[in-house]
Short mmCIF file of C-alpha atoms and ligand atoms in Angstrom, two decimals:
data_model
loop_
_atom_site.label_atom_id
_atom_site.label_comp_id
_atom_site.label_asym_id
_atom_site.label_seq_id
_atom_site.Cartn_x
_atom_site.Cartn_y
_atom_site.Cartn_z
CA MET A 190 0.04 0.01 0.31
CA THR A 191 1.24 3.65 -0.23
CA ALA A 192 -0.20 5.93 1.62
CA GLN A 193 -2.41 8.94 0.76
CA ILE A 194 -0.27 12.33 1.79
CA ILE A 195 -2.08 14.19 4.71
CA ASN A 196 -1.55 17.74 3.58
CA GLY A 197 -1.59 20.31 6.63
CA LYS A 198 -0.52 23.04 4.58
CA GLU A 199 -3.18 23.02 2.39
CA ILE A 200 -5.86 22.30 5.24
CA ALA A 201 -3.99 25.03 7.05
CA ALA A 202 -4.82 27.15 4.42
CA LYS A 203 -8.51 26.44 4.18
CA LYS A 204 -8.71 26.77 7.92
CA LYS A 205 -7.24 30.42 7.89
CA LEU A 206 -9.48 31.75 5.46
CA GLU A 207 -12.32 30.44 7.64
CA ILE A 208 -10.56 32.16 10.19
CA ALA A 209 -10.07 35.43 7.89
CA GLU A 210 -13.62 35.85 7.14
CA GLU A 211 -14.61 35.29 11.18
CA VAL A 212 -12.29 37.97 11.82
CA ALA A 213 -13.44 40.39 8.95
CA ARG A 214 -16.93 39.71 10.61
CA LEU A 215 -15.72 40.72 14.54
CA LYS A 216 -14.85 43.84 12.82
CA THR A 217 -17.60 44.63 12.21
CA GLN A 218 -18.76 44.38 15.61
CA GLY A 219 -15.93 46.73 16.37
CA ILE A 220 -13.71 44.20 18.05
CA THR A 221 -10.32 42.98 16.54
CA PRO A 222 -8.57 40.43 17.90
CA GLY A 223 -5.58 40.44 19.21
CA LEU A 224 -2.32 38.45 20.04
CA ALA A 225 0.52 39.50 22.47
CA VAL A 226 3.70 37.35 21.73
CA ILE A 227 6.67 37.81 24.66
CA LEU A 228 9.99 36.73 23.24
CA VAL A 229 12.22 36.45 26.08
CA GLY A 230 16.27 36.12 24.99
CA ARG A 231 17.51 35.56 21.44
CA ASP A 232 17.08 32.07 20.62
CA HIS A 233 17.02 32.27 16.54
CA ALA A 234 14.44 28.91 16.25
CA SER A 235 12.05 31.11 19.14
CA GLN A 236 12.84 33.91 16.86
CA THR A 237 11.04 32.36 13.89
CA TYR A 238 8.75 30.86 15.57
CA VAL A 239 7.21 34.09 16.94
CA ASN A 240 7.66 36.12 13.81
CA ASN A 241 5.53 33.74 11.73
CA LYS A 242 3.00 34.27 14.74
CA GLU A 243 3.09 37.69 13.84
CA LYS A 244 3.19 37.47 10.12
CA THR A 245 0.19 35.52 9.78
CA CYS A 246 -1.87 37.58 12.61
CA LYS A 247 -1.55 40.20 10.19
CA GLU A 248 -2.54 38.08 7.22
CA LEU A 249 -5.38 37.02 9.07
CA GLY A 250 -6.34 40.71 10.06
CA MET A 251 -5.62 40.50 13.65
CA TYR A 252 -3.55 42.49 15.96
CA SER A 253 -0.39 41.28 16.65
CA LEU A 254 1.76 43.01 19.45
CA LEU A 255 5.47 41.66 19.58
CA ILE A 256 7.55 42.11 23.51
CA GLU A 257 10.81 41.35 23.10
CA MET A 258 12.87 41.10 26.39
CA ASP A 259 16.28 40.91 27.54
CA GLU A 260 17.54 37.35 28.36
CA LYS A 261 18.30 38.45 31.67
CA VAL A 262 14.92 40.27 32.89
CA SER A 263 13.71 38.98 36.30
CA GLU A 264 10.64 36.83 36.90
CA GLU A 265 9.15 39.54 38.57
CA GLU A 266 9.27 41.97 35.38
CA LEU A 267 8.14 39.03 32.99
CA LEU A 268 5.20 38.34 35.55
CA GLY A 269 4.20 42.04 35.50
CA LYS A 270 4.21 42.40 31.79
CA ILE A 271 2.13 39.01 32.11
CA ASP A 272 -0.52 40.74 34.34
CA GLU A 273 -0.44 44.23 32.47
CA LEU A 274 -1.45 42.09 29.17
CA ASN A 275 -4.13 39.90 31.02
CA ARG A 276 -6.06 43.71 32.15
CA ASP A 277 -5.30 45.16 28.02
CA SER A 278 -8.72 44.92 26.23
CA ALA A 279 -6.90 44.73 23.03
CA ILE A 280 -5.37 41.66 23.87
CA HIS A 281 -7.14 38.90 23.57
CA GLY A 282 -4.51 36.02 23.45
CA ILE A 283 -1.13 35.87 25.12
CA LEU A 284 1.56 33.61 24.26
CA VAL A 285 5.27 33.55 26.00
CA GLN A 286 7.54 31.91 23.70
CA LEU A 287 9.32 29.06 25.27
CA PRO A 288 11.68 27.64 26.33
CA LEU A 289 12.52 30.18 28.53
CA PRO A 290 16.19 31.04 30.19
CA LYS A 291 16.44 28.82 33.50
CA HIS A 292 16.34 31.58 36.05
CA ILE A 293 12.59 31.65 35.32
CA ASP A 294 10.15 29.19 36.00
CA GLU A 295 7.79 28.45 33.13
CA LYS A 296 5.52 26.67 35.54
CA LYS A 297 4.26 30.39 37.12
CA VAL A 298 4.37 31.95 33.70
CA ILE A 299 2.19 29.68 32.33
CA GLU A 300 -0.20 30.12 35.35
CA THR A 301 0.03 33.85 35.81
CA ILE A 302 -1.68 33.98 31.95
CA SER A 303 -5.11 34.38 32.26
CA PRO A 304 -6.95 31.02 31.44
CA LEU A 305 -9.15 33.12 29.77
CA LYS A 306 -6.45 34.57 27.61
CA ASP A 307 -4.48 31.52 27.36
CA VAL A 308 -4.70 30.82 23.75
CA ASP A 309 -1.54 27.99 23.79
CA GLY A 310 -3.97 25.91 26.03
CA PHE A 311 -1.12 25.12 28.62
CA HIS A 312 -2.86 26.77 32.00
CA PRO A 313 -3.83 24.18 34.17
CA ILE A 314 -7.21 25.32 33.79
CA ASN A 315 -7.64 24.73 30.48
CA ILE A 316 -6.17 21.60 30.45
CA GLY A 317 -8.57 20.32 33.04
CA ARG A 318 -11.27 21.90 31.61
CA MET A 319 -10.14 19.98 28.44
CA MET A 320 -9.56 16.14 30.26
CA THR A 321 -13.43 17.23 31.84
CA GLY A 322 -14.75 17.90 28.22
CA GLN A 323 -15.57 21.30 28.98
CA ASN A 324 -15.38 24.37 26.94
CA ALA A 325 -11.52 25.29 26.71
CA PHE A 326 -8.80 26.87 24.66
CA LEU A 327 -7.21 23.09 23.20
CA PRO A 328 -3.10 23.33 23.23
CA CYS A 329 -3.01 23.86 19.20
CA THR A 330 -0.41 21.00 18.11
CA PRO A 331 -2.95 18.56 19.68
CA TYR A 332 -6.05 20.44 18.23
CA GLY A 333 -4.86 20.74 14.84
CA ILE A 334 -3.91 17.09 14.91
CA MET A 335 -7.69 16.44 15.19
CA VAL A 336 -8.30 19.48 12.75
CA LEU A 337 -6.39 16.86 10.12
CA LEU A 338 -7.91 13.83 10.61
CA GLU A 339 -11.79 15.60 10.62
CA GLU A 340 -10.79 17.32 7.60
CA THR A 341 -9.77 14.21 5.82
CA GLY A 342 -12.59 12.35 6.70
CA ILE A 343 -10.93 9.53 8.95
CA SER A 344 -13.53 8.80 11.84
CA ILE A 345 -11.96 8.06 15.74
CA ALA A 346 -14.30 6.37 17.46
CA GLY A 347 -13.76 2.95 18.51
CA LYS A 348 -10.58 3.13 16.69
CA ASN A 349 -7.11 2.05 18.51
CA VAL A 350 -5.14 4.75 18.90
CA VAL A 351 -1.19 5.07 19.59
CA VAL A 352 0.80 7.86 21.15
CA VAL A 353 4.39 7.88 21.38
CA GLY A 354 5.39 10.40 23.72
CA ARG A 355 3.94 11.65 27.00
CA SER A 356 5.24 15.79 26.77
CA ASN A 357 2.62 18.27 28.41
CA ILE A 358 2.69 19.87 25.21
CA VAL A 359 2.18 17.08 22.99
CA GLY A 360 1.84 13.58 23.40
CA LYS A 361 -0.24 13.66 26.83
CA PRO A 362 -3.16 16.22 25.15
CA VAL A 363 -3.56 14.73 22.01
CA GLY A 364 -4.34 11.57 24.11
CA GLN A 365 -6.84 12.92 25.74
CA LEU A 366 -8.18 14.75 22.84
CA PHE A 367 -8.63 11.49 21.13
CA LEU A 368 -10.14 9.63 24.47
CA ASN A 369 -12.62 12.66 24.46
CA GLN A 370 -13.95 11.36 20.74
CA HIS A 371 -14.31 8.07 21.78
CA ALA A 372 -10.98 5.85 20.69
CA THR A 373 -8.99 3.60 23.04
CA VAL A 374 -6.16 5.13 23.67
CA THR A 375 -2.56 3.61 24.52
CA TYR A 376 0.86 5.89 25.67
CA CYS A 377 4.05 4.63 24.71
CA HIS A 378 7.28 6.60 26.28
CA SER A 379 11.16 5.96 27.10
CA ARG A 380 9.71 3.36 29.78
CA THR A 381 7.68 1.33 27.36
CA LYS A 382 8.70 -2.58 26.92
CA ASP A 383 8.26 -3.71 23.46
CA LEU A 384 7.07 -0.32 21.49
CA SER A 385 6.30 -2.40 18.63
CA LEU A 386 4.07 -4.72 19.77
CA HIS A 387 1.33 -1.62 20.84
CA THR A 388 2.30 0.56 17.90
CA ASN A 389 1.54 -2.16 15.73
CA GLN A 390 -2.14 -2.62 17.38
CA ALA A 391 -2.54 1.16 15.97
CA ASP A 392 -5.47 2.29 13.87
CA ILE A 393 -3.98 5.78 14.44
CA LEU A 394 -0.18 6.21 15.18
CA VAL A 395 0.74 9.61 16.43
CA ALA A 396 4.59 9.71 16.75
CA ALA A 397 5.87 13.13 19.09
CA VAL A 398 8.96 11.69 20.05
CA GLY A 399 12.03 14.03 19.19
CA ILE A 400 14.35 11.51 17.42
CA PRO A 401 14.46 11.28 13.83
CA ASN A 402 13.23 8.98 11.76
CA PHE A 403 12.64 7.16 14.79
CA ILE A 404 8.99 5.11 13.54
CA LYS A 405 10.02 2.47 10.51
CA ALA A 406 7.86 0.12 8.97
CA GLU A 407 8.39 -2.55 11.32
CA HIS A 408 6.35 -0.25 14.12
CA VAL A 409 3.18 -0.05 11.77
CA LYS A 410 0.40 -1.95 11.09
CA GLU A 411 -0.94 -2.30 7.16
CA GLY A 412 -3.06 0.73 6.54
CA ALA A 413 -2.63 2.89 9.10
CA VAL A 414 -3.05 6.60 9.60
CA VAL A 415 0.42 7.78 10.97
CA ILE A 416 0.65 11.29 12.16
CA ASP A 417 4.35 12.79 12.52
CA VAL A 418 4.76 15.50 15.03
CA GLY A 419 8.23 15.73 15.04
CA ILE A 420 10.31 18.36 13.55
CA ASN A 421 14.27 17.36 13.47
CA ARG A 422 17.28 17.91 12.27
CA ASN A 423 18.78 14.95 10.22
CA GLU A 424 22.93 14.16 10.20
CA ALA A 425 22.53 16.64 6.86
CA GLY A 426 21.28 19.09 8.75
CA LYS A 427 17.71 18.37 6.92
CA LEU A 428 14.45 19.27 8.45
CA CYS A 429 12.63 15.36 9.17
CA GLY A 430 10.01 14.02 11.42
CA ASP A 431 10.16 11.23 13.93
CA VAL A 432 8.71 8.61 11.24
CA ALA A 433 11.21 6.98 8.43
CA PHE A 434 8.74 8.86 5.59
CA ASP A 435 9.95 6.54 2.65
CA GLU A 436 9.67 3.28 4.19
CA VAL A 437 6.22 3.84 6.33
CA SER A 438 4.30 5.69 3.74
CA GLU A 439 5.15 2.23 1.72
CA LYS A 440 2.77 0.58 4.29
CA ALA A 441 0.60 3.48 5.97
CA GLY A 442 -2.67 3.81 4.43
CA PHE A 443 -2.19 7.77 5.43
CA ILE A 444 0.79 9.92 6.71
CA THR A 445 1.87 13.71 7.12
CA PRO A 446 5.01 14.60 5.69
CA VAL A 447 7.71 16.64 7.29
CA PRO A 448 7.40 19.70 6.69
CA LYS A 449 3.94 20.63 5.63
CA GLY A 450 2.27 18.63 8.02
CA VAL A 451 1.13 18.73 11.69
CA GLY A 452 3.49 22.49 11.50
CA PRO A 453 1.27 24.38 9.93
CA MET A 454 -1.40 23.34 11.58
CA THR A 455 -0.10 24.24 14.92
CA ILE A 456 -0.01 27.99 14.18
CA THR A 457 -3.62 28.03 12.55
CA MET A 458 -4.81 26.73 15.58
CA LEU A 459 -3.39 29.05 17.82
CA MET A 460 -5.11 31.85 15.21
CA TYR A 461 -8.37 30.34 16.15
CA ASN A 462 -8.01 30.13 19.58
CA THR A 463 -7.12 34.00 19.44
CA LEU A 464 -10.10 34.57 17.55
CA LYS A 465 -12.45 32.09 20.17
CA SER A 466 -10.91 34.22 23.21
CA ALA A 467 -12.00 38.01 21.05
CA ALA A 468 -15.73 36.53 20.17
CA GLU A 469 -15.69 34.97 23.68
CA SER A 470 -14.62 38.47 25.29
CA LEU A 471 -17.48 40.16 22.98
CA ASP A 472 -20.04 37.32 24.67
CA ARG A 473 -19.23 38.70 28.26
CA ASP A 474 -19.76 42.08 27.78
P1 LIG B 140 9.68 15.96 24.60
O1 LIG B 140 10.82 15.57 24.17
O2 LIG B 140 9.23 16.79 25.92
O3 LIG B 140 8.92 14.43 24.58
C1 LIG B 140 9.41 13.69 23.88
C2 LIG B 140 8.70 12.24 24.42
O4 LIG B 140 9.18 11.29 23.51
C3 LIG B 140 9.16 11.92 26.02
O5 LIG B 140 7.53 11.47 26.51
C4 LIG B 140 9.70 10.61 26.33
O6 LIG B 140 9.24 9.75 26.60
C5 LIG B 140 9.78 9.85 24.66
N1 LIG B 140 10.70 9.23 24.40
C6 LIG B 140 11.69 9.62 24.22
N2 LIG B 140 12.73 8.72 23.55
C7 LIG B 140 11.61 7.59 23.20
C8 LIG B 140 11.97 6.16 22.97
N3 LIG B 140 13.12 5.86 23.05
N4 LIG B 140 10.87 5.04 23.05
C9 LIG B 140 9.64 5.93 23.18
N5 LIG B 140 9.62 7.06 23.59
C10 LIG B 140 10.57 7.80 23.62
O7 LIG B 140 9.26 16.41 23.19
P2 LIG B 140 7.71 17.24 22.55
O8 LIG B 140 6.50 16.57 22.69
O9 LIG B 140 7.74 18.82 22.77
O10 LIG B 140 7.67 16.96 20.88
C11 LIG B 140 8.21 16.08 20.01
C12 LIG B 140 8.58 16.21 18.97
O11 LIG B 140 7.39 17.10 18.30
C13 LIG B 140 9.73 17.16 19.08
O12 LIG B 140 10.62 16.88 17.77
C14 LIG B 140 9.27 18.51 18.39
O13 LIG B 140 10.24 19.01 17.87
C15 LIG B 140 8.33 18.53 17.81
N6 LIG B 140 7.45 19.34 17.70
C16 LIG B 140 6.24 19.79 16.88
C17 LIG B 140 5.48 20.42 16.92
C18 LIG B 140 4.71 21.17 15.37
O14 LIG B 140 4.21 22.10 16.03
N7 LIG B 140 4.54 20.28 14.78
C19 LIG B 140 5.14 21.39 18.27
C20 LIG B 140 5.83 20.75 19.47
C21 LIG B 140 6.49 19.57 19.05
P3 LIG B 140 9.47 10.25 28.48
O15 LIG B 140 8.48 10.88 28.64
O16 LIG B 140 9.75 8.57 29.20
O17 LIG B 140 11.21 11.11 28.49
#
């Protein structure tokens, strides 16, 4: 079997058009969705991510505010800035680009962001709401994966889903979203014994490991849906995922490529969450 490619770039473009239309509609009601991004230090990858977020905001007609802080900024000053943005009615989403310098407590930073503006979906209140199936900001990468499947017409209820990776930002929440949609979910991680025994049960296999080409054909059931979250560089410095694409695509039914798979969905769902926050703020007024 040769897998059908799930084109994240195309699906993201379609979703962005829908978001831009909704932004234009909100503007007629006197509200422009606004996203504030705080960047601490000068990490090259973080700068690229932040620039993309700013660019996408503008493309969709949203207000974007970039706050750059020195690497040596005190935790107190950063928390003060977040507090100021929590009270700023032009800002509907606040994102602090991670990772942060070691002297700053990431947990404290995340918990200082108002849950009503936590468009990354990392605040414990949003995570709890997601787990209990309540209205919440869903974390962008997991949410993007669910939208990719929905747009591709892949059903989830009753499927065996195996997630390799259990980070707080990808692995754990994506498994929870599958569970919310009635899948039977298995988590694998670095202590899992006999990984391929589990992964071979997967109708839908999600790889969020951070190791280039880690998932091989031997890990994959014939015809499975394979979602590759990884963003890695191989020995040649080329961008690659966690899945050995060439061999796995010969066996899988559907597969996301890297790049142009999950990646473009993450930023799209960030924009969606900012729009949602703005729309909900209107309802509260
Ligand atoms: P983390 O490093 O936080 O988590 C990696 C997970 O993989 C851990 O749970 C770890 O297990 C597990 N793991 C490590 N080695 C093995 C192994 N040998 N067998 C099984 N499991 C293993 O990574 P993230 O979740 O943050 O990111 C994962 C990948 O996704 C990265 O490549 C990252 O760049 C990418 N990413 C892509 C995004 C996108 O927009 N497309 C967004 C976010 C991340 P344990 O818990 O036991 O240590």
